[in-house]
XYZ file of C-alpha atoms in Angstrom:
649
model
C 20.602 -3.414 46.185
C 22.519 -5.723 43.777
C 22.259 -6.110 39.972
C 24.077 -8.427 37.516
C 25.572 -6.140 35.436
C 28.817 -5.299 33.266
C 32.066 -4.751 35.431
C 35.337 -3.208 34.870
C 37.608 -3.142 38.598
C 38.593 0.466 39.167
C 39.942 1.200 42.449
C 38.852 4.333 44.049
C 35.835 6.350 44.662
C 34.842 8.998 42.139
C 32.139 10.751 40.926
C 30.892 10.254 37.567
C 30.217 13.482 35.344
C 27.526 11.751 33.833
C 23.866 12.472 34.307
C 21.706 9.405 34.437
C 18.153 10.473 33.214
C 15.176 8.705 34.203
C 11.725 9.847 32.993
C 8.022 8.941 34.258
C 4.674 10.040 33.808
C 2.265 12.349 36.073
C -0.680 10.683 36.036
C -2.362 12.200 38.739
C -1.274 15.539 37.629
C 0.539 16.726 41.114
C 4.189 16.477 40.056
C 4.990 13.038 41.475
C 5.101 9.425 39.541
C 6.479 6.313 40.320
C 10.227 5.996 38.871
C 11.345 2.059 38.447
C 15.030 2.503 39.677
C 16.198 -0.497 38.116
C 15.794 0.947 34.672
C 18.939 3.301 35.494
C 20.965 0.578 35.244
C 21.952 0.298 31.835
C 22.574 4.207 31.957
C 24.987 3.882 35.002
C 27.097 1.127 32.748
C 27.414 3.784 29.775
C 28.712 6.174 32.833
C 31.423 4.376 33.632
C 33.919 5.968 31.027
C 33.636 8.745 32.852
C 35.115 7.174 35.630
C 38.080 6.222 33.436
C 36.641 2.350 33.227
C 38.262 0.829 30.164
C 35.589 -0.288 27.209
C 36.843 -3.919 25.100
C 35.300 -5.517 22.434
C 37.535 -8.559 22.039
C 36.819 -10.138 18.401
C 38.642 -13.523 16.863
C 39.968 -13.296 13.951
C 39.637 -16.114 11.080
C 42.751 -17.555 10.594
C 45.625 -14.742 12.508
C 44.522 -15.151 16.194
C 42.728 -12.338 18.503
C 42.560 -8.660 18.579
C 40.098 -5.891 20.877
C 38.683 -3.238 19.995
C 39.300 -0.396 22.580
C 37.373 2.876 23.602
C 34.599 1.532 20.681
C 31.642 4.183 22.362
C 34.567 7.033 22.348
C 37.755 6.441 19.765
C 37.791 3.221 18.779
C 41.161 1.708 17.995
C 42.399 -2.414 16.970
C 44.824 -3.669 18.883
C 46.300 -7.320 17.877
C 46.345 -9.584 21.396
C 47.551 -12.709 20.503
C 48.570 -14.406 17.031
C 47.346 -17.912 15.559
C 49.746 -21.063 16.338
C 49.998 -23.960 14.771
C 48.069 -25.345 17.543
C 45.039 -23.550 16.809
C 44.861 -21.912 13.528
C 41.097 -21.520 12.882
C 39.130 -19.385 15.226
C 35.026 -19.522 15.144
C 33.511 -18.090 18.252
C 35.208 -16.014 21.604
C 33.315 -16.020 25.310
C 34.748 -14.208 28.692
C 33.228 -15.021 31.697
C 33.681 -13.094 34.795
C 37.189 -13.137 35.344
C 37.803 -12.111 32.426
C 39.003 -15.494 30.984
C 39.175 -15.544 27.321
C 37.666 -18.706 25.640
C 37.654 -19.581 21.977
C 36.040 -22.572 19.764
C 37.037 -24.420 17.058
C 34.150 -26.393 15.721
C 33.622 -29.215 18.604
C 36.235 -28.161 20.854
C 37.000 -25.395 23.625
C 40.391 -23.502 24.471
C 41.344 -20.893 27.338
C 43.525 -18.247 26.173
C 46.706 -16.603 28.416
C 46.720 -13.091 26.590
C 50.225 -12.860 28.702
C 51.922 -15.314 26.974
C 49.322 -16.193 24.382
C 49.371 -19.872 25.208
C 46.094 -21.743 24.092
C 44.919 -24.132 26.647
C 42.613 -26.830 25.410
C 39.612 -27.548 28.057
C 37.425 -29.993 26.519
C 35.998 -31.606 22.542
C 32.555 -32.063 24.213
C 31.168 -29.017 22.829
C 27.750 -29.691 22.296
C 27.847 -28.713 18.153
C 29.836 -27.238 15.694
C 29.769 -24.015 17.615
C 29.205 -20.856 15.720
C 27.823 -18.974 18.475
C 28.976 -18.661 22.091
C 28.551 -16.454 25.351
C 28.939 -16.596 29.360
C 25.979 -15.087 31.344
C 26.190 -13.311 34.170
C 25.860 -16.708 36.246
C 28.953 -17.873 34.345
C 26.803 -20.250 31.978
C 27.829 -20.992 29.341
C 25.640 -20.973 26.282
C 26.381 -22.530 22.654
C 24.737 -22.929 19.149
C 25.835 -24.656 16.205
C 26.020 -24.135 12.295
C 22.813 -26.235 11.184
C 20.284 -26.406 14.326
C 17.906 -24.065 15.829
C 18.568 -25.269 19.796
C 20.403 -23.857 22.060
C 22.712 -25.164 24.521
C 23.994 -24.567 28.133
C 26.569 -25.761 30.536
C 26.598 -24.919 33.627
C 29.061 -22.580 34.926
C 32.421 -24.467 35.192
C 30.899 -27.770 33.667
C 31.952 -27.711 30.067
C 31.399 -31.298 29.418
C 27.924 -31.334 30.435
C 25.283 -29.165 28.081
C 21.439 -29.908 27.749
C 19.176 -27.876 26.033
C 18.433 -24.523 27.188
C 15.665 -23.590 24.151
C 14.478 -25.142 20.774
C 13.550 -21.868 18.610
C 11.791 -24.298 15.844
C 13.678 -22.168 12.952
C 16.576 -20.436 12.169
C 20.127 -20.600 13.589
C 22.120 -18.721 15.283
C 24.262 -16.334 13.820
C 26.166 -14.535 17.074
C 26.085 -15.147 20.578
C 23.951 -14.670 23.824
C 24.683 -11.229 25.415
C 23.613 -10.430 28.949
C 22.140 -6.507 29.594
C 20.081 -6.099 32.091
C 17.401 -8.618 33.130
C 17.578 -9.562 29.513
C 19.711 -11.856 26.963
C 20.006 -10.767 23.339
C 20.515 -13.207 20.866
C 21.410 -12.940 17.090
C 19.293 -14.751 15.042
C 19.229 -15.671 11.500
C 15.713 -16.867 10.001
C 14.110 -16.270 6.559
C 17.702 -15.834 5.268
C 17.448 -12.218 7.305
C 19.328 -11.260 10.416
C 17.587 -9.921 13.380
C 17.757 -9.320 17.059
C 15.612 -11.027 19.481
C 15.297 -9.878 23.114
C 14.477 -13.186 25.520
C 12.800 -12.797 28.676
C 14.608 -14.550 31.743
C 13.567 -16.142 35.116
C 15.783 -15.447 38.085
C 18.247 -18.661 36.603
C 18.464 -17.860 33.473
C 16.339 -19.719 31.548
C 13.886 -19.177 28.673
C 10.637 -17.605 29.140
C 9.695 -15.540 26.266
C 11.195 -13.849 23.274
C 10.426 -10.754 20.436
C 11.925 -9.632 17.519
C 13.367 -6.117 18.022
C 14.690 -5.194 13.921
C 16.974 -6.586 11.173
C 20.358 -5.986 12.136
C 23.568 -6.023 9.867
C 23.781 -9.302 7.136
C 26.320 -12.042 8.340
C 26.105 -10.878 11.911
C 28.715 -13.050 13.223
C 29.152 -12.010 16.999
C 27.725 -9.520 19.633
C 29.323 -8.398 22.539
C 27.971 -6.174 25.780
C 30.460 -3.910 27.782
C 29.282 -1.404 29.704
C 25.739 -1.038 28.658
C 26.066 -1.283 25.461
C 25.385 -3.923 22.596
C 27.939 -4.530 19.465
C 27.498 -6.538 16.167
C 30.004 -7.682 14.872
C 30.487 -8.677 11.163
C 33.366 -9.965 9.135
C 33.961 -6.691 7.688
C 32.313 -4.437 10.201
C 31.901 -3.630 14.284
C 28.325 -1.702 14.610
C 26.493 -0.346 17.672
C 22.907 -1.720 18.752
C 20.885 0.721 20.082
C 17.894 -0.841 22.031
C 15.569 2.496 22.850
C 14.751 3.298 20.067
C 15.939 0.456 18.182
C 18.770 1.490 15.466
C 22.206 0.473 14.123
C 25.324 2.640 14.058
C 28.634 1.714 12.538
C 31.629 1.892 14.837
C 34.796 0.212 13.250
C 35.807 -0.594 9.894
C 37.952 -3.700 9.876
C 41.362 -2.453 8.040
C 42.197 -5.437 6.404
C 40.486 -6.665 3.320
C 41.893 -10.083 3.753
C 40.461 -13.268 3.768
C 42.011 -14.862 6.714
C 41.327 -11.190 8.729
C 37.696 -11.667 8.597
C 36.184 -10.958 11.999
C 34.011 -13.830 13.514
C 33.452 -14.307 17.411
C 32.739 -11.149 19.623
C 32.596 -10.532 23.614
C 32.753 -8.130 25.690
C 35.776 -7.776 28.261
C 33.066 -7.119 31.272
C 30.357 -9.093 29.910
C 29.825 -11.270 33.120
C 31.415 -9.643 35.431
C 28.929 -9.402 38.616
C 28.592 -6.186 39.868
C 26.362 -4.215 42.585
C 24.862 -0.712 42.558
C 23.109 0.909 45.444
C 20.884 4.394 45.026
C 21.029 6.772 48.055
C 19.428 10.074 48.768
C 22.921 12.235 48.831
C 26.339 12.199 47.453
C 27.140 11.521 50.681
C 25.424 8.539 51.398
C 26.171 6.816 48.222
C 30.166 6.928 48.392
C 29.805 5.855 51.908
C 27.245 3.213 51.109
C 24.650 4.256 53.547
C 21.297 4.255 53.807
C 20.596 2.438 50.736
C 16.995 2.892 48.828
C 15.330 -0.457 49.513
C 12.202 -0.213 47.397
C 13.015 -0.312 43.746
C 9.882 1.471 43.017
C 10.085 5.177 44.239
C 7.863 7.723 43.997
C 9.745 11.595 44.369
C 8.963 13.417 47.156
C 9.772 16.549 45.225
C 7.298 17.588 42.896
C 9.003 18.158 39.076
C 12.540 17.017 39.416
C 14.144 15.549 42.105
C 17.775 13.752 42.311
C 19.002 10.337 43.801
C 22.479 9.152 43.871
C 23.992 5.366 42.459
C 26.844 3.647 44.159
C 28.748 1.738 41.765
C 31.007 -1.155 43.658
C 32.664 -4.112 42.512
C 32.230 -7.427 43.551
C 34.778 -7.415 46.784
C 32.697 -4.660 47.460
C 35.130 -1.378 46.588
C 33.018 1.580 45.467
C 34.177 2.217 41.741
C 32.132 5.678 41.910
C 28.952 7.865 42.095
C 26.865 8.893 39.432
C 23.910 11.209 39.737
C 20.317 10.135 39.190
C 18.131 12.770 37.720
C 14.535 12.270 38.595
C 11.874 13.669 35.999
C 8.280 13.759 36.112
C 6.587 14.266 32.591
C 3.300 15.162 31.167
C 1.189 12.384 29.435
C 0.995 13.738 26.038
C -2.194 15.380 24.827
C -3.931 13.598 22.233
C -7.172 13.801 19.945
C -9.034 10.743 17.803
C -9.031 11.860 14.202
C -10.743 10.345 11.155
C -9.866 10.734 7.619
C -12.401 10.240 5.208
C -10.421 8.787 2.171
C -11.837 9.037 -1.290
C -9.875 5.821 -2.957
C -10.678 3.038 -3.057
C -7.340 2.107 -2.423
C -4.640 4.887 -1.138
C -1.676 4.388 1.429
C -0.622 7.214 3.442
C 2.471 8.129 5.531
C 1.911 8.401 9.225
C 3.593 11.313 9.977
C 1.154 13.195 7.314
C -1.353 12.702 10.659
C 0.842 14.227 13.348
C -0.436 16.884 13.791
C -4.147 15.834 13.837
C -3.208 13.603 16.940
C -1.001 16.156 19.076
C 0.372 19.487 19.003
C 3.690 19.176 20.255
C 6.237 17.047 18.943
C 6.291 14.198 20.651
C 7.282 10.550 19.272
C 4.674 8.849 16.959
C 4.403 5.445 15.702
C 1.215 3.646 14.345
C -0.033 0.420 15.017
C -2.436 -2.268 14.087
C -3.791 -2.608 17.105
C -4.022 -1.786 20.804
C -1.757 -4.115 22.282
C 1.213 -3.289 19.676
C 0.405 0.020 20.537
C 0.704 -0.653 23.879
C 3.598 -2.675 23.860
C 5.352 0.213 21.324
C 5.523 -3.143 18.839
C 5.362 -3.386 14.860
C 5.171 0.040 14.108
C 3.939 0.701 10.795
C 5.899 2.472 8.083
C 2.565 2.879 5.913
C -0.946 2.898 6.409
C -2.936 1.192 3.700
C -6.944 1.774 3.046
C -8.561 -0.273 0.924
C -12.052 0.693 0.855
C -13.679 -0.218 3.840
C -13.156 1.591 7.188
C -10.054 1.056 9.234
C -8.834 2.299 12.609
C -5.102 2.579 13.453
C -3.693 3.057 16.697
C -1.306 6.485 17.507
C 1.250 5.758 20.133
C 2.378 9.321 21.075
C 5.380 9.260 23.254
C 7.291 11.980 24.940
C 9.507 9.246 26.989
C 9.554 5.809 27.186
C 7.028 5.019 29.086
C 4.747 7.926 29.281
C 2.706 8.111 26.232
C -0.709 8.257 25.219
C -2.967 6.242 22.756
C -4.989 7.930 20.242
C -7.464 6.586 17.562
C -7.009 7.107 13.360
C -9.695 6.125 11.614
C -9.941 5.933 7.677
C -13.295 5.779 6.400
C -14.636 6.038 2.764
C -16.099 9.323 1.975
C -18.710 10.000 -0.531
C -17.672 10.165 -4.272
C -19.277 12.423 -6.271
C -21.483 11.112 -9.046
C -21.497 13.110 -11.905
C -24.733 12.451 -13.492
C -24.784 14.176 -17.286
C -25.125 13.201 -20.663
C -21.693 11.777 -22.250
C -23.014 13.386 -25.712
C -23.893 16.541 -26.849
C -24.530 17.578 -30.248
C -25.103 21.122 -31.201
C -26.086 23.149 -34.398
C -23.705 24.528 -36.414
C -22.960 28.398 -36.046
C -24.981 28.135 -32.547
C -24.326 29.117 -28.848
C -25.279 25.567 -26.884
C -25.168 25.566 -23.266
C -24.097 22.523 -20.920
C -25.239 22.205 -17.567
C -23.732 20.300 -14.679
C -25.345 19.007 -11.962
C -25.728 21.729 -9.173
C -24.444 21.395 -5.031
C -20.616 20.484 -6.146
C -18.133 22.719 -4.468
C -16.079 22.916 -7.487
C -16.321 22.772 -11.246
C -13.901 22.717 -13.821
C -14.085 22.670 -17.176
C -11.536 22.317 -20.045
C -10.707 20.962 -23.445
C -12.938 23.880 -25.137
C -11.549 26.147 -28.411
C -9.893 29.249 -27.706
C -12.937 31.214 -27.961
C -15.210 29.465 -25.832
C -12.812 29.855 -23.067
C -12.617 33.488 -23.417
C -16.495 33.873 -23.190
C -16.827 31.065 -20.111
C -16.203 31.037 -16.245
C -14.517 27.401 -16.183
C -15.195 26.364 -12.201
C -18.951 27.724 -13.369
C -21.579 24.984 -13.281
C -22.724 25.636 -16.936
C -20.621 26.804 -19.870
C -21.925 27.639 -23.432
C -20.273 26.491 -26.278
C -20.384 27.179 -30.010
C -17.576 25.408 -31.626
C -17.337 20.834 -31.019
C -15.077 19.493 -28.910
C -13.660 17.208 -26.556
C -14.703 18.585 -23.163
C -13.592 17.341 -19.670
C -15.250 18.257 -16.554
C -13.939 17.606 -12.843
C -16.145 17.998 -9.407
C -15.703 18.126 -6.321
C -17.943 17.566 -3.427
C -17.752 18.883 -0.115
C -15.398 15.309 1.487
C -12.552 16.942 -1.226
C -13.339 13.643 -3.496
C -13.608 14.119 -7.217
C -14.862 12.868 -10.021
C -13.913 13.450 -13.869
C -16.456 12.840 -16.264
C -15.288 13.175 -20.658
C -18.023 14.951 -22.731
C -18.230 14.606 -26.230
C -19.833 17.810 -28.385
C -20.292 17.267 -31.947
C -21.783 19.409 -34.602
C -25.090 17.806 -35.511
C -25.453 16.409 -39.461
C -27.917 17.361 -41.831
C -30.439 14.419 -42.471
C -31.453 12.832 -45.589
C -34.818 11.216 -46.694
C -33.793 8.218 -47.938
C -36.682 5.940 -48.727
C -40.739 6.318 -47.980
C -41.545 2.515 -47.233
C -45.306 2.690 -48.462
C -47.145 -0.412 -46.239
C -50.585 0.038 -47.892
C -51.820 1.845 -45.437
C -48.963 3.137 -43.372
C -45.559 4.503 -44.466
C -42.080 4.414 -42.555
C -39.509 7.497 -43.476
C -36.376 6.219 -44.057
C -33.597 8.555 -42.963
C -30.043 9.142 -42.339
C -28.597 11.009 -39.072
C -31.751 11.146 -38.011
C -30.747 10.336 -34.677
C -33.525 11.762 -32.229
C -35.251 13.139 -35.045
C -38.916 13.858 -34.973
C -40.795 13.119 -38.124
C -44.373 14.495 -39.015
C -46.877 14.478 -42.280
C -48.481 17.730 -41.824
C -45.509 19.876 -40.283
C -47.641 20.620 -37.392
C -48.188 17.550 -34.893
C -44.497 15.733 -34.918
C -43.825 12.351 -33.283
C -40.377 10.267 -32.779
C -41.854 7.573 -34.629
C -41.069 7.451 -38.583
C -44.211 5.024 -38.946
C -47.995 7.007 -40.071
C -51.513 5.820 -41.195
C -52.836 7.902 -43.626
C -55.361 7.395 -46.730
C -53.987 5.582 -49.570
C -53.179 7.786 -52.740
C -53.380 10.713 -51.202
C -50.231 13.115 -51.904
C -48.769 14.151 -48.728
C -45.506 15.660 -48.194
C -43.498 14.234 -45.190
C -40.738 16.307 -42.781
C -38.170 15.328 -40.326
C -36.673 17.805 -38.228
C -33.203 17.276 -36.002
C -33.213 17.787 -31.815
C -31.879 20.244 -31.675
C -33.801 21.564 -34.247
C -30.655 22.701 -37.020
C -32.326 20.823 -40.050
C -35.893 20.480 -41.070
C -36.017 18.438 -44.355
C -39.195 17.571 -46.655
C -40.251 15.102 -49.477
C -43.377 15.169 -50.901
C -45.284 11.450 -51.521
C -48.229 9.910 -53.044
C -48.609 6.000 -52.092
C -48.778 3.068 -54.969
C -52.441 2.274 -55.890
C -54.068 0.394 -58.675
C -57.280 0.093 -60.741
C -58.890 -4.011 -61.653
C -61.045 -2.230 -64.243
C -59.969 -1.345 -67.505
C -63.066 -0.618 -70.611
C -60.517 0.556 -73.662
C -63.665 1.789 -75.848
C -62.071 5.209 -76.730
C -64.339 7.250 -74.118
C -62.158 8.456 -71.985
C -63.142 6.500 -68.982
C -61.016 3.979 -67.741
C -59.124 3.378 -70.984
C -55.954 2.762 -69.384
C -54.957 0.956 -66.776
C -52.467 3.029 -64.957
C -51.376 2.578 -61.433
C -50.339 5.197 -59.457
C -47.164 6.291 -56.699
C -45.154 4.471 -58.680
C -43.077 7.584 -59.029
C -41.417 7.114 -55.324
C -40.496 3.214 -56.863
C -38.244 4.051 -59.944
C -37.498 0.570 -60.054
C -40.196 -1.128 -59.821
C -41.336 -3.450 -62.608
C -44.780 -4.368 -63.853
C -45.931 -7.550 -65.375
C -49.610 -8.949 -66.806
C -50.070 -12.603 -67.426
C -53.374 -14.228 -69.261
C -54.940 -16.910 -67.112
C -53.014 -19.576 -68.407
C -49.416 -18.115 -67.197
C -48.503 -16.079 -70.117
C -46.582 -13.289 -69.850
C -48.452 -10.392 -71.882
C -46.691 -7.318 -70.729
C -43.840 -6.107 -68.939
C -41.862 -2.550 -68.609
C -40.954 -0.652 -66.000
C -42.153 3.408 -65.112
C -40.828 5.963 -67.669
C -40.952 9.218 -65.335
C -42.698 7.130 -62.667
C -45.894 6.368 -65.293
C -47.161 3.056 -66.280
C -50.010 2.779 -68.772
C -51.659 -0.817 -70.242
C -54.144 -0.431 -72.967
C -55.145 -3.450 -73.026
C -53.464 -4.964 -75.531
C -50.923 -7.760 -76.511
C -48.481 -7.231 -79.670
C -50.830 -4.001 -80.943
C -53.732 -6.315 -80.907
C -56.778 -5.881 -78.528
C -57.114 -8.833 -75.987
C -60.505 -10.217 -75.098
C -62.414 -9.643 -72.689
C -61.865 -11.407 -69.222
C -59.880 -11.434 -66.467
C -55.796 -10.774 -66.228
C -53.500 -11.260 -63.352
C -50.478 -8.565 -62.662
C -47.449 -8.567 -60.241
C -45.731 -5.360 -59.701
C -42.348 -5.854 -58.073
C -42.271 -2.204 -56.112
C -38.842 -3.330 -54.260
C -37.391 -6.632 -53.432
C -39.175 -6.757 -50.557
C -42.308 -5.301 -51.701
C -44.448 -7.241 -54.232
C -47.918 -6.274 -54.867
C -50.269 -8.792 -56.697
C -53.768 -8.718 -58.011
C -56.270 -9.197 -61.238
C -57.672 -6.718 -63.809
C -61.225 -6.886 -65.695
C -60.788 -6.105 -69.139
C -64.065 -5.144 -71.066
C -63.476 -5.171 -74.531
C -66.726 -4.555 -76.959
């Protein structure tokens, strides 16, 4: 069984210390699954510094020459390779193919390196673009990208004056380099002025098929180099580890010198594309001999639980490099539950792990997705969940490897608010106990904002409280979901009313009267109404009330209504000898006036102690007999008019 992996030629057989893990699920629930051996592969490669295989990340410096980076997974140390000449004195991008040649670029052109004598040997000017970014595969291909262009380009191993066009990624540019692990290439990519990682799916050449976004990796990512398994970034300041499963970032190297012409640019790795073959057997035995090799990639234990395989690592004349064990383990698919959360916000956002332990018991790996297929795929994890009124269901990828997990359902779905359905004003009579009730089948009341005395004598999470004293009161609820609702209250100390005007309409009246608000009035003090309007017989004295709700205040004013005589006989005998009209003490300023039929103005005055009295007469002097016209102004907006007979003999 052969792989294209990462290679470092050790001679001699030994046997790695390392444990390669490799996990899948029980799905049938008798101890066996079906392991994908070809996963172990990336595993094996970080083994290999157990078997005393040398790790180098070789990285060009800006304007002093080369330097590697040794032991980066273990103790990482810079060692200076070669200098600058004045040959080649600016260094973008570095490449090493599977001899372990060392290439370099400088904008369009392409130079070998001798790291024995340090001699630059230029190959060819035909690059395809000002290269910024540049890697072999594992075929020996070599691919290319340029400063200002989101394409791609390959040559094919040992052509480097031939490229065409190995993928058009519509946006973006490279920022560092095409790096082999696996059956995948990983490519940094700057787009949206971000850097991130994107993992591209291969076919058996090499070429595109498909690509995702894995994460944002460091800013002004510059190279990226694979040895032995594992993926580097490199900036101009920093070397940093890529971890693919989970996807993370770890810092490995520091560059020591805070010059400009230090910077670090181009990256590789020393074994990058170096071909290399790895067999799994059932024994030690078998695998440092080579025989009996496991043909079928997908292999199913034949011991239930745990069982072991063993990998033969050779190199590519065919030498076994060493033997590392294979640890088979067959895992539970998590146990998981649907949950819903009823959400009383209209708008809330919650953290995912706050829903843990709804989903499973144990503590597995959560994320939360959008949807099934992320979920799935163990894509776009969410860092917050968002509700925004209207029911939404989030999917709980709950993983205790890899690839065994389970998918459960979280749903958010509005729950009932309370509505808290009482009067917003209360008013109460002063020196009196007034009780407020809430609305009843809340699970909890409570009450505050009351004087220091009406909390003493009240049960505050009580759905009634008396109160003697006004105030500002606030009362919360909450209904059986856990959603609340706060609701202000406003108690005041009811005001005494005042009669201020008795609008007589003839035959009706309207009381006129202040903080009356909800009063009832009445003319008897026996039937009351809400209306301030009667009917009642002209002249006849009747005293009117108005009482308060609650009743604190009743208030009277007694009232006789404006009437008038048209007959007046001044003849001394007691009968209708003056014309006098009466009420007019509820009108003190009213005004009377009698006019002769021709317009003249005879008399004029207004009540003294609400009386009015006309003899008759005009300057002391009896008038004739006949008829007279008066106007009495009762208020600006009341004017009463009519005509007297006068019988004078």
């Amino acid at each position: 069984m052969s792989f294209f992996l990462f290679f470092l030629l050790i001679l001699g057989s030994k046997f790695s210390n390392a444990q390669v893990q490799l996990y899948a699920c029980d799905e049938n629930g008798n101890g066996t699954a079906s392991f994908n051996l070809q996963q172990a592969e990336a595993q094996i490669l970080q083994s290999l510094p157990d078997l005393n295989v040398q790790e180098e990340v070789w990285i060009t410096k800006r304007k002093t020459g080369i330097a590697k980076v040794v032991q980066p997974s273990t103790a990482p140390q810079l060692i200076d390779v070669c200098p600058a000449n004045a040959t080649l004195s600016d260094f973008y991008e570095l490449a090493i193919n599977s001899a372990q040649e060392i290439y370099v670029s400088f904008r369009w052109d392409l130079y070998r390196v001798n790291t024995e004598n340090c001699q630059y040997i230029h190959i060819t000017n035909q690059l395809p673009t000002n290269v910024i970014a540049m890697s072999f595969d594992n075929q020996d291909n070599l691919y290319a990208g340029g400063l200002n262009t989101s394409i791609v380009y390959r040559a094919e191993a040992g052509d480097f004056n031939n490229w065409s066009v190995w993928h058009d990624f519509g946006n973006g540019v490279a920022s560092g380099d095409y790096v082999m692990i696996g059956e995948y290439m990983y490519i940094a990519w700057r787009t949206g002025g971000q850097d991130v990682l994107y993992k591209v799916t291969v076919d058996e050449d090499n070429q595109y098929v498909s690509h995702e976004v894995l994460g944002s990796i460091y800013p002004d990512t510059y190279g990226m180099a694979g040895e032995n398994g594992q993926l580097y970034g490199v900036t101009r300041d920093q070397l940093y580890r890529i971890n693919l499963s989970p996807f993370s970032t770890q810092l490995v190297y520091d560059n020591p010198s805070g010059s400009w012409e230090d910077n670090w640019l181009g990256a590789a790795g020393l074994h990058e594309a170096v071909f290399y073959d790895i067999s799994f057997h059932h024994s030690q035995q078998e695998a440092q001999s080579g025989q009996n090799p496991i043909t079928d990639y997908q292999f199913t234990n034949t011991t239930p639980g745990l069982q072991m395989l063993y990998a033969q690592i050779a190199d590519q004349n065919g030498v076994t490099i060493g033997v590392t064990e294979i640890h088979l383990n067959v895992i539970q698919q998590p146990a998981t539950s649907n949950y819903t959360q009823l959400v009383c916000e209209n708008s809330a956002t919650f953290q995912p792990q706050d829903f843990n332990q709804h989903i499973a018991a144990d503590a597995y790996t959560f994320t939360y997705h959008s949807t099934l297929q992320n979920a799935e795929d163990n894509q776009s994890p969410l860092s917050t969940l968002s509700f925004t009124g209207t029911s939404i269901t989030y999917f709980v990828r709950v993983s205790v490897a890899e690839n065994c997990y389970s998918i459960a359902q979280l749903d958010l779905q509005p729950a009932e608010t309370p509505e808290l359905d009482i009067p917003l004003q209360h008013q109460i009579c002063p020196g009196e106990a007034y009780t407020i009730h809430a609305p009843g089948g809340f699970q909890q009341y409570l009450w505050s904002g009351l004087h220091a005395d009406d909390i003493a004598a009240n049960n505050l999470t009580s759905s009634a409280i008396t109160i003697t004293q006004p105030a500002q009161i606030t009362l919360s609820v909450t209904n059986a979901f856990g959603c609340s609702t706060t609701q202000n209250i406003s108690v005041i100390a009811l005001p005494q009313p005042q009669i201020v005007n008795i609008i007589d309409q003839g035959n009706s009246i309207q009381i006129v009267a202040e903080n009356a608000q909800n009063a009832e009035y009445s003319i008897d003090g026996t039937n009351w109404q809400q209306s301030p309007v009667f009917t009642y017989d002209p002249g006849t004295e009747i005293t009117v009330h108005v009482r308060t709700q609650p009743a604190c205040y009743i208030i009277t004013r007694d009232f006789i209504s404006f009437i008038s005589y048209n007959v007046i006989t001044p003849n001394g005998d007691g009968k209708n000898d003056v014309w006098q009209p009466l009420g007019l003490e509820n009108y003190p300023d009213a005004e009377v006036q009698i006019f002769n039929r021709y317009g003249k103005l005879l008399f004029s005055q207004q009540p003294r102690n609400g009386i009015i009295e006309w003899r008759g007469k005009y300057l002391g002097r009896p008038l004739p007999s006949g008829t007279y016209w008066y106007i009495i102004r009762l208020t600006p907006q009341r004017v009463e008019s009519g005509h007297i007979t006068l019988i004078n003999k």
